[in-house]
């Protein structure tokens, strides 16, 4: 019970801090919209097609999640190291990886509010719609588990190598082109498609499009093995990510670099 | 219950070492076989120059750095094996300008750190209120920390460290960067914590007057080793015994003979002050006789209050001389 309370306490603190940066968040939302419309024009060859945009919107939204989670985890940890609060977190009686999960929940909530706002405005402006189904929510949650696992790896690396920020930014940006946000993975060269499918969110985007746009039920996705692939990837990323984070935290304590920035 | 729980030791450090190595095979010993016990309710000062190993030792006590060898018990709880329980024993303010969240209010910080330490919300609220009132910051509980002065931020950091009522309080450079007034408030607060709340307080500081004013016992670190660990008075008497100040009327017209070789001689407004060590009463009387023979009027002779800064500098100087001597021997 105490552990759960500590995790939720971390979530609450994350939300309080995010609220302090609401003006910056609003500017980010505007920026997201401009970039998305721009991408729509490029993909549509100078025209905005509603059908194409709803397709891209799903991928772009998932990429936004990737960007917020990957860059955010790295930036937050470095920021806390600089502020001296990171070491305070490591002095909690509750294991730090559980606190990290609580913090991830805050990131997920703030990212969801931002991205939902962005998506609603885009859909309303373009008079488009996406049929929301509960199957989509299941796929979204599984995809997020994998994405946060990947975020834990970046967070762990941040504890040891303090210059991971640039790499995190680069990784987040590369995902825009590699996870099928813009172009379907099937159109990639075979080798690149194989690489892309191992990345977090790629399989999630494919399945989200299948459920939300092609209306495919979950059991069909399970039958053809694509949902199983997503589940396996997310379990590996989440579990592996936590293990990497724990290992990196131990290494940072051995090197004495935990509070460095 | 662990056997150590019923002893009078708040902190037990045994054979603690930290050796850093790099890929090219170079090694650096930051902490070298340190053994230390700190009693419950004691106000303990940790002194040392930059790089002496104090902060590394403190961080190993807090479980933030893994020791190469040795172990640390906090109220009987092993930091390495029973991390969770050990962390409940301490409240820590580490060196640096921040330890709390600047975008949050004082109250939000207190509630957050209470929960982080596993404290129930109701208890955190009660303690938070009492701490803020005690620190005279209750009226500013809903203000953002960023808008506080440095001294107020430091007081909030201490309140956050105390929110879960830990028996041991560890403060790494608590007065660093504070102005004179804020430092006085901080000294008074730390004194109250030790006297009224019976906390074990461990302080590291470069400001030796702060340590001298607050601590009952002091350990001095040099190059990762503890070179002195004594009660404050014993430590002061190490070099302080036999220090005198002789005040004479007018200008000193004598020679710097053997008795006055290491003396500091200062002239101020027609009075000369001779300050230095005299290790026996016979030597003191000989010196006074010589002053009389020169016809200088003696105004006063007073033994000097020993100063921690002087003791610290002498101990470190001695250690450096031993190091140099060893280096020369090794080279030869």
PDB file of N, CA, C and O in Angstrom, chain A residues 46-119:
ATOM      1  N   UNK A  46       0.969  18.544 -51.999  1.00  0.00           N
ATOM      2  CA  UNK A  46       0.489  19.923 -52.044  1.00  0.00           C
ATOM      3  C   UNK A  46      -0.989  20.064 -51.702  1.00  0.00           C
ATOM      4  O   UNK A  46      -1.515  21.171 -51.642  1.00  0.00           O
ATOM      5  N   UNK A  47      -1.659  18.935 -51.497  1.00  0.00           N
ATOM      6  CA  UNK A  47      -3.082  18.991 -51.130  1.00  0.00           C
ATOM      7  C   UNK A  47      -3.306  18.217 -49.817  1.00  0.00           C
ATOM      8  O   UNK A  47      -2.547  17.304 -49.515  1.00  0.00           O
ATOM      9  N   UNK A  48      -4.357  18.629 -49.098  1.00  0.00           N
ATOM     10  CA  UNK A  48      -4.657  17.921 -47.857  1.00  0.00           C
ATOM     11  C   UNK A  48      -5.829  16.981 -48.095  1.00  0.00           C
ATOM     12  O   UNK A  48      -6.938  17.414 -48.415  1.00  0.00           O
ATOM     13  N   UNK A  49      -5.540  15.670 -47.986  1.00  0.00           N
ATOM     14  CA  UNK A  49      -6.613  14.692 -48.182  1.00  0.00           C
ATOM     15  C   UNK A  49      -7.058  14.185 -46.804  1.00  0.00           C
ATOM     16  O   UNK A  49      -6.239  13.751 -45.994  1.00  0.00           O
ATOM     17  N   UNK A  50      -8.352  14.237 -46.542  1.00  0.00           N
ATOM     18  CA  UNK A  50      -8.871  13.855 -45.225  1.00  0.00           C
ATOM     19  C   UNK A  50      -8.538  12.391 -44.903  1.00  0.00           C
ATOM     20  O   UNK A  50      -8.093  12.067 -43.801  1.00  0.00           O
ATOM     21  N   UNK A  51      -8.715  11.530 -45.893  1.00  0.00           N
ATOM     22  CA  UNK A  51      -8.454  10.097 -45.675  1.00  0.00           C
ATOM     23  C   UNK A  51      -7.001   9.853 -45.317  1.00  0.00           C
ATOM     24  O   UNK A  51      -6.695   9.120 -44.373  1.00  0.00           O
ATOM     25  N   UNK A  52      -6.114  10.490 -46.076  1.00  0.00           N
ATOM     26  CA  UNK A  52      -4.678  10.340 -45.827  1.00  0.00           C
ATOM     27  C   UNK A  52      -4.313  10.900 -44.446  1.00  0.00           C
ATOM     28  O   UNK A  52      -3.520  10.308 -43.714  1.00  0.00           O
ATOM     29  N   UNK A  53      -4.947  12.025 -44.090  1.00  0.00           N
ATOM     30  CA  UNK A  53      -4.600  12.668 -42.826  1.00  0.00           C
ATOM     31  C   UNK A  53      -5.019  11.845 -41.616  1.00  0.00           C
ATOM     32  O   UNK A  53      -4.298  11.797 -40.626  1.00  0.00           O
ATOM     33  N   UNK A  54      -6.190  11.192 -41.676  1.00  0.00           N
ATOM     34  CA  UNK A  54      -6.590  10.358 -40.530  1.00  0.00           C
ATOM     35  C   UNK A  54      -5.613   9.190 -40.379  1.00  0.00           C
ATOM     36  O   UNK A  54      -5.258   8.801 -39.272  1.00  0.00           O
ATOM     37  N   UNK A  55      -5.164   8.659 -41.523  1.00  0.00           N
ATOM     38  CA  UNK A  55      -4.176   7.567 -41.528  1.00  0.00           C
ATOM     39  C   UNK A  55      -2.882   8.054 -40.870  1.00  0.00           C
ATOM     40  O   UNK A  55      -2.326   7.406 -39.988  1.00  0.00           O
ATOM     41  N   UNK A  56      -2.429   9.241 -41.323  1.00  0.00           N
ATOM     42  CA  UNK A  56      -1.173   9.785 -40.789  1.00  0.00           C
ATOM     43  C   UNK A  56      -1.329  10.218 -39.330  1.00  0.00           C
ATOM     44  O   UNK A  56      -0.394  10.109 -38.541  1.00  0.00           O
ATOM     45  N   UNK A  57      -2.527  10.714 -39.003  1.00  0.00           N
ATOM     46  CA  UNK A  57      -2.759  11.225 -37.635  1.00  0.00           C
ATOM     47  C   UNK A  57      -2.485  10.156 -36.572  1.00  0.00           C
ATOM     48  O   UNK A  57      -1.893  10.435 -35.527  1.00  0.00           O
ATOM     49  N   UNK A  58      -2.908   8.927 -36.867  1.00  0.00           N
ATOM     50  CA  UNK A  58      -2.676   7.834 -35.898  1.00  0.00           C
ATOM     51  C   UNK A  58      -1.166   7.637 -35.692  1.00  0.00           C
ATOM     52  O   UNK A  58      -0.673   7.593 -34.564  1.00  0.00           O
ATOM     53  N   UNK A  59      -0.446   7.556 -36.812  1.00  0.00           N
ATOM     54  CA  UNK A  59       1.000   7.360 -36.726  1.00  0.00           C
ATOM     55  C   UNK A  59       1.687   8.535 -36.062  1.00  0.00           C
ATOM     56  O   UNK A  59       2.547   8.366 -35.193  1.00  0.00           O
ATOM     57  N   UNK A  60       1.263   9.741 -36.453  1.00  0.00           N
ATOM     58  CA  UNK A  60       1.894  10.949 -35.913  1.00  0.00           C
ATOM     59  C   UNK A  60       1.649  11.074 -34.398  1.00  0.00           C
ATOM     60  O   UNK A  60       2.555  11.428 -33.646  1.00  0.00           O
ATOM     61  N   UNK A  61       0.423  10.731 -33.989  1.00  0.00           N
ATOM     62  CA  UNK A  61       0.101  10.796 -32.559  1.00  0.00           C
ATOM     63  C   UNK A  61       0.983   9.823 -31.771  1.00  0.00           C
ATOM     64  O   UNK A  61       1.495  10.161 -30.688  1.00  0.00           O
ATOM     65  N   UNK A  62       1.153   8.630 -32.339  1.00  0.00           N
ATOM     66  CA  UNK A  62       1.995   7.647 -31.638  1.00  0.00           C
ATOM     67  C   UNK A  62       3.456   8.104 -31.619  1.00  0.00           C
ATOM     68  O   UNK A  62       4.182   7.858 -30.665  1.00  0.00           O
ATOM     69  N   UNK A  63       3.858   8.780 -32.705  1.00  0.00           N
ATOM     70  CA  UNK A  63       5.226   9.306 -32.708  1.00  0.00           C
ATOM     71  C   UNK A  63       5.381  10.393 -31.642  1.00  0.00           C
ATOM     72  O   UNK A  63       6.407  10.475 -30.969  1.00  0.00           O
ATOM     73  N   UNK A  64       4.339  11.216 -31.489  1.00  0.00           N
ATOM     74  CA  UNK A  64       4.391  12.253 -30.445  1.00  0.00           C
ATOM     75  C   UNK A  64       4.595  11.628 -29.070  1.00  0.00           C
ATOM     76  O   UNK A  64       5.383  12.108 -28.252  1.00  0.00           O
ATOM     77  N   UNK A  65       3.860  10.531 -28.830  1.00  0.00           N
ATOM     78  CA  UNK A  65       4.060   9.807 -27.567  1.00  0.00           C
ATOM     79  C   UNK A  65       5.523   9.390 -27.423  1.00  0.00           C
ATOM     80  O   UNK A  65       6.137   9.584 -26.378  1.00  0.00           O
ATOM     81  N   UNK A  66       6.061   8.805 -28.511  1.00  0.00           N
ATOM     82  CA  UNK A  66       7.461   8.331 -28.468  1.00  0.00           C
ATOM     83  C   UNK A  66       8.381   9.490 -28.121  1.00  0.00           C
ATOM     84  O   UNK A  66       9.268   9.368 -27.265  1.00  0.00           O
ATOM     85  N   UNK A  67       8.161  10.598 -28.798  1.00  0.00           N
ATOM     86  CA  UNK A  67       9.032  11.750 -28.611  1.00  0.00           C
ATOM     87  C   UNK A  67       8.953  12.261 -27.166  1.00  0.00           C
ATOM     88  O   UNK A  67       9.986  12.522 -26.529  1.00  0.00           O
ATOM     89  N   UNK A  68       7.723  12.381 -26.655  1.00  0.00           N
ATOM     90  CA  UNK A  68       7.542  12.896 -25.281  1.00  0.00           C
ATOM     91  C   UNK A  68       8.174  11.941 -24.273  1.00  0.00           C
ATOM     92  O   UNK A  68       8.896  12.359 -23.362  1.00  0.00           O
ATOM     93  N   UNK A  69       7.923  10.639 -24.456  1.00  0.00           N
ATOM     94  CA  UNK A  69       8.422   9.657 -23.474  1.00  0.00           C
ATOM     95  C   UNK A  69       9.947   9.577 -23.512  1.00  0.00           C
ATOM     96  O   UNK A  69      10.611   9.679 -22.466  1.00  0.00           O
ATOM     97  N   UNK A  70      10.510   9.421 -24.719  1.00  0.00           N
ATOM     98  CA  UNK A  70      11.961   9.206 -24.821  1.00  0.00           C
ATOM     99  C   UNK A  70      12.731  10.466 -24.397  1.00  0.00           C
ATOM    100  O   UNK A  70      13.605  10.412 -23.538  1.00  0.00           O
ATOM    101  N   UNK A  71      12.380  11.603 -24.994  1.00  0.00           N
ATOM    102  CA  UNK A  71      13.112  12.836 -24.640  1.00  0.00           C
ATOM    103  C   UNK A  71      12.791  13.255 -23.211  1.00  0.00           C
ATOM    104  O   UNK A  71      13.674  13.705 -22.476  1.00  0.00           O
ATOM    105  N   UNK A  72      11.523  13.106 -22.825  1.00  0.00           N
ATOM    106  CA  UNK A  72      11.080  13.553 -21.502  1.00  0.00           C
ATOM    107  C   UNK A  72      11.782  12.814 -20.384  1.00  0.00           C
ATOM    108  O   UNK A  72      12.227  13.424 -19.412  1.00  0.00           O
ATOM    109  N   UNK A  73      11.908  11.496 -20.507  1.00  0.00           N
ATOM    110  CA  UNK A  73      12.534  10.711 -19.430  1.00  0.00           C
ATOM    111  C   UNK A  73      13.981  11.128 -19.227  1.00  0.00           C
ATOM    112  O   UNK A  73      14.455  11.265 -18.097  1.00  0.00           O
ATOM    113  N   UNK A  74      14.672  11.318 -20.350  1.00  0.00           N
ATOM    114  CA  UNK A  74      16.078  11.715 -20.294  1.00  0.00           C
ATOM    115  C   UNK A  74      16.201  13.125 -19.700  1.00  0.00           C
ATOM    116  O   UNK A  74      16.979  13.358 -18.775  1.00  0.00           O
ATOM    117  N   UNK A  75      15.378  14.053 -20.220  1.00  0.00           N
ATOM    118  CA  UNK A  75      15.445  15.450 -19.776  1.00  0.00           C
ATOM    119  C   UNK A  75      15.087  15.568 -18.283  1.00  0.00           C
ATOM    120  O   UNK A  75      15.759  16.264 -17.524  1.00  0.00           O
ATOM    121  N   UNK A  76      14.048  14.835 -17.869  1.00  0.00           N
ATOM    122  CA  UNK A  76      13.614  14.911 -16.464  1.00  0.00           C
ATOM    123  C   UNK A  76      14.708  14.433 -15.510  1.00  0.00           C
ATOM    124  O   UNK A  76      14.976  15.054 -14.484  1.00  0.00           O
ATOM    125  N   UNK A  77      15.333  13.297 -15.876  1.00  0.00           N
ATOM    126  CA  UNK A  77      16.365  12.753 -14.981  1.00  0.00           C
ATOM    127  C   UNK A  77      17.567  13.690 -14.884  1.00  0.00           C
ATOM    128  O   UNK A  77      18.103  13.916 -13.808  1.00  0.00           O
ATOM    129  N   UNK A  78      17.978  14.238 -16.048  1.00  0.00           N
ATOM    130  CA  UNK A  78      19.118  15.165 -16.023  1.00  0.00           C
ATOM    131  C   UNK A  78      18.755  16.431 -15.251  1.00  0.00           C
ATOM    132  O   UNK A  78      19.562  16.961 -14.489  1.00  0.00           O
ATOM    133  N   UNK A  79      17.523  16.882 -15.445  1.00  0.00           N
ATOM    134  CA  UNK A  79      17.039  18.069 -14.726  1.00  0.00           C
ATOM    135  C   UNK A  79      17.047  17.838 -13.233  1.00  0.00           C
ATOM    136  O   UNK A  79      17.459  18.697 -12.450  1.00  0.00           O
ATOM    137  N   UNK A  80      16.632  16.645 -12.826  1.00  0.00           N
ATOM    138  CA  UNK A  80      16.598  16.329 -11.386  1.00  0.00           C
ATOM    139  C   UNK A  80      18.007  16.172 -10.817  1.00  0.00           C
ATOM    140  O   UNK A  80      18.257  16.521  -9.664  1.00  0.00           O
ATOM    141  N   UNK A  81      18.914  15.634 -11.652  1.00  0.00           N
ATOM    142  CA  UNK A  81      20.304  15.511 -11.190  1.00  0.00           C
ATOM    143  C   UNK A  81      20.858  16.908 -10.940  1.00  0.00           C
ATOM    144  O   UNK A  81      21.517  17.164  -9.925  1.00  0.00           O
ATOM    145  N   UNK A  82      20.546  17.816 -11.857  1.00  0.00           N
ATOM    146  CA  UNK A  82      21.007  19.196 -11.746  1.00  0.00           C
ATOM    147  C   UNK A  82      20.382  19.876 -10.520  1.00  0.00           C
ATOM    148  O   UNK A  82      21.030  20.651  -9.835  1.00  0.00           O
ATOM    149  N   UNK A  83      19.131  19.561 -10.265  1.00  0.00           N
ATOM    150  CA  UNK A  83      18.414  20.184  -9.151  1.00  0.00           C
ATOM    151  C   UNK A  83      18.757  19.528  -7.812  1.00  0.00           C
ATOM    152  O   UNK A  83      18.409  20.055  -6.761  1.00  0.00           O
ATOM    153  N   UNK A  84      19.431  18.391  -7.842  1.00  0.00           N
ATOM    154  CA  UNK A  84      19.784  17.709  -6.596  1.00  0.00           C
ATOM    155  C   UNK A  84      18.651  16.861  -6.027  1.00  0.00           C
ATOM    156  O   UNK A  84      18.779  16.285  -4.950  1.00  0.00           O
ATOM    157  N   UNK A  85      17.543  16.797  -6.746  1.00  0.00           N
ATOM    158  CA  UNK A  85      16.411  16.018  -6.235  1.00  0.00           C
ATOM    159  C   UNK A  85      16.498  14.547  -6.648  1.00  0.00           C
ATOM    160  O   UNK A  85      15.847  13.709  -6.036  1.00  0.00           O
ATOM    161  N   UNK A  86      17.320  14.254  -7.668  1.00  0.00           N
ATOM    162  CA  UNK A  86      17.443  12.858  -8.112  1.00  0.00           C
ATOM    163  C   UNK A  86      17.975  11.987  -6.979  1.00  0.00           C
ATOM    164  O   UNK A  86      17.468  10.887  -6.722  1.00  0.00           O
ATOM    165  N   UNK A  87      18.982  12.501  -6.280  1.00  0.00           N
ATOM    166  CA  UNK A  87      19.568  11.713  -5.188  1.00  0.00           C
ATOM    167  C   UNK A  87      18.564  11.529  -4.046  1.00  0.00           C
ATOM    168  O   UNK A  87      18.579  10.511  -3.370  1.00  0.00           O
ATOM    169  N   UNK A  88      17.697  12.527  -3.856  1.00  0.00           N
ATOM    170  CA  UNK A  88      16.654  12.390  -2.821  1.00  0.00           C
ATOM    171  C   UNK A  88      15.722  11.227  -3.181  1.00  0.00           C
ATOM    172  O   UNK A  88      15.308  10.465  -2.299  1.00  0.00           O
ATOM    173  N   UNK A  89      15.408  11.086  -4.463  1.00  0.00           N
ATOM    174  CA  UNK A  89      14.518   9.995  -4.897  1.00  0.00           C
ATOM    175  C   UNK A  89      15.189   8.641  -4.633  1.00  0.00           C
ATOM    176  O   UNK A  89      14.546   7.694  -4.195  1.00  0.00           O
ATOM    177  N   UNK A  90      16.493   8.593  -4.866  1.00  0.00           N
ATOM    178  CA  UNK A  90      17.221   7.343  -4.638  1.00  0.00           C
ATOM    179  C   UNK A  90      17.357   7.025  -3.144  1.00  0.00           C
ATOM    180  O   UNK A  90      17.762   5.940  -2.788  1.00  0.00           O
ATOM    181  N   UNK A  91      17.029   7.997  -2.291  1.00  0.00           N
ATOM    182  CA  UNK A  91      17.091   7.737  -0.848  1.00  0.00           C
ATOM    183  C   UNK A  91      15.719   7.372  -0.283  1.00  0.00           C
ATOM    184  O   UNK A  91      15.526   7.354   0.928  1.00  0.00           O
ATOM    185  N   UNK A  92      14.769   7.099  -1.176  1.00  0.00           N
ATOM    186  CA  UNK A  92      13.449   6.674  -0.716  1.00  0.00           C
ATOM    187  C   UNK A  92      13.518   5.204  -0.296  1.00  0.00           C
ATOM    188  O   UNK A  92      14.260   4.425  -0.890  1.00  0.00           O
ATOM    189  N   UNK A  93      12.728   4.820   0.716  1.00  0.00           N
ATOM    190  CA  UNK A  93      12.699   3.394   1.082  1.00  0.00           C
ATOM    191  C   UNK A  93      12.069   2.537  -0.020  1.00  0.00           C
ATOM    192  O   UNK A  93      12.268   1.341  -0.064  1.00  0.00           O
ATOM    193  N   UNK A  94      11.315   3.169  -0.921  1.00  0.00           N
ATOM    194  CA  UNK A  94      10.668   2.425  -2.015  1.00  0.00           C
ATOM    195  C   UNK A  94      11.665   2.274  -3.167  1.00  0.00           C
ATOM    196  O   UNK A  94      12.347   3.242  -3.502  1.00  0.00           O
ATOM    197  N   UNK A  95      11.753   1.065  -3.770  1.00  0.00           N
ATOM    198  CA  UNK A  95      12.709   0.881  -4.881  1.00  0.00           C
ATOM    199  C   UNK A  95      12.485   1.912  -5.993  1.00  0.00           C
ATOM    200  O   UNK A  95      11.346   2.211  -6.345  1.00  0.00           O
ATOM    201  N   UNK A  96      13.596   2.410  -6.516  1.00  0.00           N
ATOM    202  CA  UNK A  96      13.508   3.549  -7.431  1.00  0.00           C
ATOM    203  C   UNK A  96      12.805   3.201  -8.745  1.00  0.00           C
ATOM    204  O   UNK A  96      12.161   4.057  -9.349  1.00  0.00           O
ATOM    205  N   UNK A  97      12.865   1.928  -9.177  1.00  0.00           N
ATOM    206  CA  UNK A  97      12.209   1.600 -10.444  1.00  0.00           C
ATOM    207  C   UNK A  97      10.687   1.708 -10.315  1.00  0.00           C
ATOM    208  O   UNK A  97       9.997   2.024 -11.278  1.00  0.00           O
ATOM    209  N   UNK A  98      10.167   1.497  -9.089  1.00  0.00           N
ATOM    210  CA  UNK A  98       8.722   1.660  -8.884  1.00  0.00           C
ATOM    211  C   UNK A  98       8.339   3.147  -8.945  1.00  0.00           C
ATOM    212  O   UNK A  98       7.295   3.511  -9.470  1.00  0.00           O
ATOM    213  N   UNK A  99       9.237   3.976  -8.417  1.00  0.00           N
ATOM    214  CA  UNK A  99       9.000   5.424  -8.491  1.00  0.00           C
ATOM    215  C   UNK A  99       9.017   5.857  -9.961  1.00  0.00           C
ATOM    216  O   UNK A  99       8.217   6.686 -10.391  1.00  0.00           O
ATOM    217  N   UNK A 100       9.920   5.233 -10.721  1.00  0.00           N
ATOM    218  CA  UNK A 100      10.010   5.553 -12.159  1.00  0.00           C
ATOM    219  C   UNK A 100       8.705   5.196 -12.871  1.00  0.00           C
ATOM    220  O   UNK A 100       8.250   5.927 -13.758  1.00  0.00           O
ATOM    221  N   UNK A 101       8.085   4.094 -12.475  1.00  0.00           N
ATOM    222  CA  UNK A 101       6.806   3.705 -13.086  1.00  0.00           C
ATOM    223  C   UNK A 101       5.734   4.752 -12.734  1.00  0.00           C
ATOM    224  O   UNK A 101       4.948   5.173 -13.594  1.00  0.00           O
ATOM    225  N   UNK A 102       5.730   5.189 -11.482  1.00  0.00           N
ATOM    226  CA  UNK A 102       4.780   6.232 -11.057  1.00  0.00           C
ATOM    227  C   UNK A 102       4.983   7.499 -11.861  1.00  0.00           C
ATOM    228  O   UNK A 102       4.029   8.143 -12.294  1.00  0.00           O
ATOM    229  N   UNK A 103       6.234   7.839 -12.098  1.00  0.00           N
ATOM    230  CA  UNK A 103       6.561   9.039 -12.877  1.00  0.00           C
ATOM    231  C   UNK A 103       6.096   8.872 -14.321  1.00  0.00           C
ATOM    232  O   UNK A 103       5.601   9.817 -14.937  1.00  0.00           O
ATOM    233  N   UNK A 104       6.246   7.642 -14.855  1.00  0.00           N
ATOM    234  CA  UNK A 104       5.820   7.369 -16.233  1.00  0.00           C
ATOM    235  C   UNK A 104       4.322   7.591 -16.387  1.00  0.00           C
ATOM    236  O   UNK A 104       3.855   8.048 -17.431  1.00  0.00           O
ATOM    237  N   UNK A 105       3.601   7.254 -15.335  1.00  0.00           N
ATOM    238  CA  UNK A 105       2.142   7.438 -15.381  1.00  0.00           C
ATOM    239  C   UNK A 105       1.806   8.929 -15.542  1.00  0.00           C
ATOM    240  O   UNK A 105       0.900   9.290 -16.311  1.00  0.00           O
ATOM    241  N   UNK A 106       2.548   9.779 -14.852  1.00  0.00           N
ATOM    242  CA  UNK A 106       2.333  11.235 -14.991  1.00  0.00           C
ATOM    243  C   UNK A 106       2.634  11.667 -16.419  1.00  0.00           C
ATOM    244  O   UNK A 106       1.887  12.451 -17.020  1.00  0.00           O
ATOM    245  N   UNK A 107       3.735  11.139 -16.973  1.00  0.00           N
ATOM    246  CA  UNK A 107       4.105  11.470 -18.356  1.00  0.00           C
ATOM    247  C   UNK A 107       3.000  11.022 -19.296  1.00  0.00           C
ATOM    248  O   UNK A 107       2.619  11.750 -20.220  1.00  0.00           O
ATOM    249  N   UNK A 108       2.472   9.802 -19.055  1.00  0.00           N
ATOM    250  CA  UNK A 108       1.413   9.260 -19.921  1.00  0.00           C
ATOM    251  C   UNK A 108       0.166  10.150 -19.855  1.00  0.00           C
ATOM    252  O   UNK A 108      -0.434  10.461 -20.898  1.00  0.00           O
ATOM    253  N   UNK A 109      -0.199  10.568 -18.653  1.00  0.00           N
ATOM    254  CA  UNK A 109      -1.413  11.393 -18.505  1.00  0.00           C
ATOM    255  C   UNK A 109      -1.235  12.743 -19.205  1.00  0.00           C
ATOM    256  O   UNK A 109      -2.077  13.164 -20.006  1.00  0.00           O
ATOM    257  N   UNK A 110      -0.107  13.403 -18.949  1.00  0.00           N
ATOM    258  CA  UNK A 110       0.087  14.735 -19.569  1.00  0.00           C
ATOM    259  C   UNK A 110       0.199  14.609 -21.088  1.00  0.00           C
ATOM    260  O   UNK A 110      -0.379  15.420 -21.817  1.00  0.00           O
ATOM    261  N   UNK A 111       0.918  13.570 -21.548  1.00  0.00           N
ATOM    262  CA  UNK A 111       1.055  13.382 -22.999  1.00  0.00           C
ATOM    263  C   UNK A 111      -0.318  13.118 -23.618  1.00  0.00           C
ATOM    264  O   UNK A 111      -0.652  13.673 -24.671  1.00  0.00           O
ATOM    265  N   UNK A 112      -1.130  12.302 -22.954  1.00  0.00           N
ATOM    266  CA  UNK A 112      -2.454  11.962 -23.493  1.00  0.00           C
ATOM    267  C   UNK A 112      -3.343  13.206 -23.586  1.00  0.00           C
ATOM    268  O   UNK A 112      -4.012  13.420 -24.606  1.00  0.00           O
ATOM    269  N   UNK A 113      -3.305  14.025 -22.535  1.00  0.00           N
ATOM    270  CA  UNK A 113      -4.118  15.263 -22.574  1.00  0.00           C
ATOM    271  C   UNK A 113      -3.676  16.131 -23.750  1.00  0.00           C
ATOM    272  O   UNK A 113      -4.499  16.595 -24.554  1.00  0.00           O
ATOM    273  N   UNK A 114      -2.375  16.303 -23.904  1.00  0.00           N
ATOM    274  CA  UNK A 114      -1.847  17.140 -25.004  1.00  0.00           C
ATOM    275  C   UNK A 114      -2.223  16.571 -26.362  1.00  0.00           C
ATOM    276  O   UNK A 114      -2.710  17.287 -27.242  1.00  0.00           O
ATOM    277  N   UNK A 115      -1.983  15.276 -26.533  1.00  0.00           N
ATOM    278  CA  UNK A 115      -2.185  14.668 -27.849  1.00  0.00           C
ATOM    279  C   UNK A 115      -3.677  14.588 -28.181  1.00  0.00           C
ATOM    280  O   UNK A 115      -4.072  14.803 -29.332  1.00  0.00           O
ATOM    281  N   UNK A 116      -4.497  14.323 -27.157  1.00  0.00           N
ATOM    282  CA  UNK A 116      -5.955  14.309 -27.403  1.00  0.00           C
ATOM    283  C   UNK A 116      -6.438  15.690 -27.859  1.00  0.00           C
ATOM    284  O   UNK A 116      -7.202  15.798 -28.824  1.00  0.00           O
ATOM    285  N   UNK A 117      -5.957  16.717 -27.164  1.00  0.00           N
ATOM    286  CA  UNK A 117      -6.325  18.093 -27.536  1.00  0.00           C
ATOM    287  C   UNK A 117      -5.925  18.371 -28.984  1.00  0.00           C
ATOM    288  O   UNK A 117      -6.714  18.886 -29.780  1.00  0.00           O
ATOM    289  N   UNK A 118      -4.696  17.993 -29.292  1.00  0.00           N
ATOM    290  CA  UNK A 118      -4.155  18.204 -30.643  1.00  0.00           C
ATOM    291  C   UNK A 118      -4.990  17.453 -31.685  1.00  0.00           C
ATOM    292  O   UNK A 118      -5.406  18.019 -32.695  1.00  0.00           O
ATOM    293  N   UNK A 119      -5.284  16.173 -31.397  1.00  0.00           N
ATOM    294  CA  UNK A 119      -6.023  15.342 -32.360  1.00  0.00           C
ATOM    295  C   UNK A 119      -7.450  15.875 -32.564  1.00  0.00           C
ATOM    296  O   UNK A 119      -7.931  15.939 -33.706  1.00  0.00           O
TER     297      UNK A 119
END
